[in-house]
PDB file of C-alpha atoms in Angstrom:
ATOM      1  CA  MET A1360     145.641  40.267  91.120  1.00 62.00           C
ATOM      2  CA  ASN A1361     145.110  43.129  88.676  1.00 82.00           C
ATOM      3  CA  LYS A1362     141.613  43.275  87.137  1.00 88.00           C
ATOM      4  CA  ARG A1363     143.024  43.221  83.584  1.00 85.00           C
ATOM      5  CA  ILE A1364     145.162  40.154  84.347  1.00 86.00           C
ATOM      6  CA  LYS A1365     142.035  38.400  85.640  1.00 90.00           C
ATOM      7  CA  GLU A1366     140.237  39.278  82.393  1.00 91.00           C
ATOM      8  CA  LEU A1367     143.134  37.914  80.331  1.00 91.00           C
ATOM      9  CA  ALA A1368     143.184  34.737  82.442  1.00 94.00           C
ATOM     10  CA  GLU A1369     139.481  34.250  81.723  1.00 95.00           C
ATOM     11  CA  GLN A1370     140.166  34.662  77.998  1.00 95.00           C
ATOM     12  CA  ALA A1371     142.840  31.964  78.276  1.00 96.00           C
ATOM     13  CA  MET A1372     140.286  29.377  79.390  1.00 95.00           C
ATOM     14  CA  VAL A1373     139.614  26.931  76.557  1.00 93.00           C
ATOM     15  CA  THR A1374     136.578  24.672  76.377  1.00 90.00           C
ATOM     16  CA  ILE A1375     136.712  21.515  74.311  1.00 88.00           C
ATOM     17  CA  PRO A1376     133.304  20.048  73.524  1.00 85.00           C
ATOM     18  CA  ALA A1377     132.829  16.383  74.364  1.00 76.00           C
ATOM     19  CA  THR A1378     132.766  14.004  71.426  1.00 77.00           C
ATOM     20  CA  GLU A1379     129.997  12.038  73.126  1.00 73.00           C
ATOM     21  CA  GLY A1380     127.437  13.237  75.620  1.00 70.00           C
ATOM     22  CA  PRO A1381     126.754  16.697  77.069  1.00 75.00           C
ATOM     23  CA  LEU A1382     130.016  17.127  78.995  1.00 80.00           C
ATOM     24  CA  SER A1383     132.882  19.306  77.878  1.00 84.00           C
ATOM     25  CA  HIS A1384     136.427  19.836  79.141  1.00 86.00           C
ATOM     26  CA  THR A1385     137.714  23.271  80.159  1.00 90.00           C
ATOM     27  CA  TYR A1386     141.364  24.031  80.825  1.00 92.00           C
ATOM     28  CA  PHE A1387     143.693  26.985  81.288  1.00 96.00           C
ATOM     29  CA  ASP A1388     145.913  27.529  78.233  1.00 96.00           C
ATOM     30  CA  ASN A1389     149.248  28.853  79.538  1.00 95.00           C
ATOM     31  CA  GLU A1390     150.530  29.634  76.049  1.00 93.00           C
ATOM     32  CA  LYS A1391     147.422  31.618  75.139  1.00 94.00           C
ATOM     33  CA  PHE A1392     147.631  33.510  78.455  1.00 95.00           C
ATOM     34  CA  GLY A1393     151.262  34.441  77.794  1.00 92.00           C
ATOM     35  CA  GLU A1394     150.435  35.584  74.276  1.00 91.00           C
ATOM     36  CA  LEU A1395     147.561  37.726  75.557  1.00 93.00           C
ATOM     37  CA  ILE A1396     149.889  39.436  78.047  1.00 91.00           C
ATOM     38  CA  VAL A1397     152.482  40.093  75.338  1.00 88.00           C
ATOM     39  CA  ARG A1398     149.808  41.530  73.047  1.00 88.00           C
ATOM     40  CA  GLU A1399     148.615  43.757  75.898  1.00 86.00           C
ATOM     41  CA  CYS A1400     152.170  45.093  76.377  1.00 85.00           C
ATOM     42  CA  MET A1401     152.481  45.769  72.646  1.00 81.00           C
ATOM     43  CA  ALA A1402     149.130  47.546  72.638  1.00 83.00           C
ATOM     44  CA  LEU A1403     150.192  49.760  75.538  1.00 78.00           C
ATOM     45  CA  CYS A1404     153.316  50.852  73.647  1.00 77.00           C
ATOM     46  CA  LYS A1405     151.286  51.627  70.546  1.00 74.00           C
ATOM     47  CA  PHE A1406     148.607  53.407  72.583  1.00 73.00           C
ATOM     48  CA  MET A1407     151.287  55.664  74.106  1.00 66.00           C
ATOM     49  CA  ASP A1408     152.498  56.516  70.617  1.00 59.00           C
ATOM     50  CA  GLU A1409     149.011  57.349  69.359  1.00 61.00           C
ATOM     51  CA  THR A1410     147.849  59.377  72.350  1.00 58.00           C
ATOM     52  CA  ASP A1411     150.904  61.277  73.517  1.00 59.00           C
ATOM     53  CA  THR A1412     151.943  63.870  70.950  1.00 60.00           C
ATOM     54  CA  ARG A1413     154.214  65.832  73.303  1.00 61.00           C
ATOM     55  CA  TYR A1414     157.309  63.966  72.255  1.00 58.00           C
ATOM     56  CA  ARG A1415     159.640  64.318  69.332  1.00 62.00           C
ATOM     57  CA  TYR A1416     159.893  61.785  66.539  1.00 64.00           C
ATOM     58  CA  ASP A1417     162.863  59.958  68.101  1.00 69.00           C
ATOM     59  CA  TYR A1418     160.875  59.209  71.269  1.00 69.00           C
ATOM     60  CA  ARG A1419     157.868  58.063  69.273  1.00 70.00           C
ATOM     61  CA  ARG A1420     160.112  55.844  67.170  1.00 74.00           C
ATOM     62  CA  GLY A1421     161.452  54.348  70.402  1.00 76.00           C
ATOM     63  CA  VAL A1422     157.940  53.540  71.602  1.00 74.00           C
ATOM     64  CA  LEU A1423     157.181  51.704  68.365  1.00 77.00           C
ATOM     65  CA  ASP A1424     160.549  49.946  68.462  1.00 81.00           C
ATOM     66  CA  CYS A1425     159.741  48.790  71.987  1.00 82.00           C
ATOM     67  CA  ALA A1426     156.457  47.227  70.845  1.00 78.00           C
ATOM     68  CA  ASP A1427     158.229  45.534  67.951  1.00 81.00           C
ATOM     69  CA  THR A1428     160.999  44.227  70.220  1.00 82.00           C
ATOM     70  CA  ILE A1429     158.433  42.742  72.620  1.00 81.00           C
ATOM     71  CA  LYS A1430     156.693  41.061  69.693  1.00 79.00           C
ATOM     72  CA  GLN A1431     159.907  39.590  68.298  1.00 81.00           C
ATOM     73  CA  HIS A1432     161.259  38.508  71.687  1.00 78.00           C
ATOM     74  CA  PHE A1433     158.157  36.464  72.461  1.00 77.00           C
ATOM     75  CA  GLY A1434     157.506  35.354  68.865  1.00 79.00           C
ATOM     76  CA  VAL A1435     153.980  36.749  68.689  1.00 73.00           C
ATOM     77  CA  GLU A1436     152.389  37.441  65.308  1.00 73.00           C
ATOM     78  CA  GLU A1437     150.216  40.540  64.861  1.00 65.00           C
TER      79      GLU A1437
END
């Protein structure tokens, strides 16, 4: 598995403190993991736009449109 995916999976672990006693409950939040991946994809599109100035405006607009389409498709808020 890709190192970045492993990092995102770790971020998707949620710990709920116990209401009584020292124990807590940890679980993998699938929804949070999916949202983190979508955000990563959006960030990559935006990073390409900010770092690669070789392209004309129409290409750059396409990169930003791609990030926006990913966001809307998966229903993720910025």
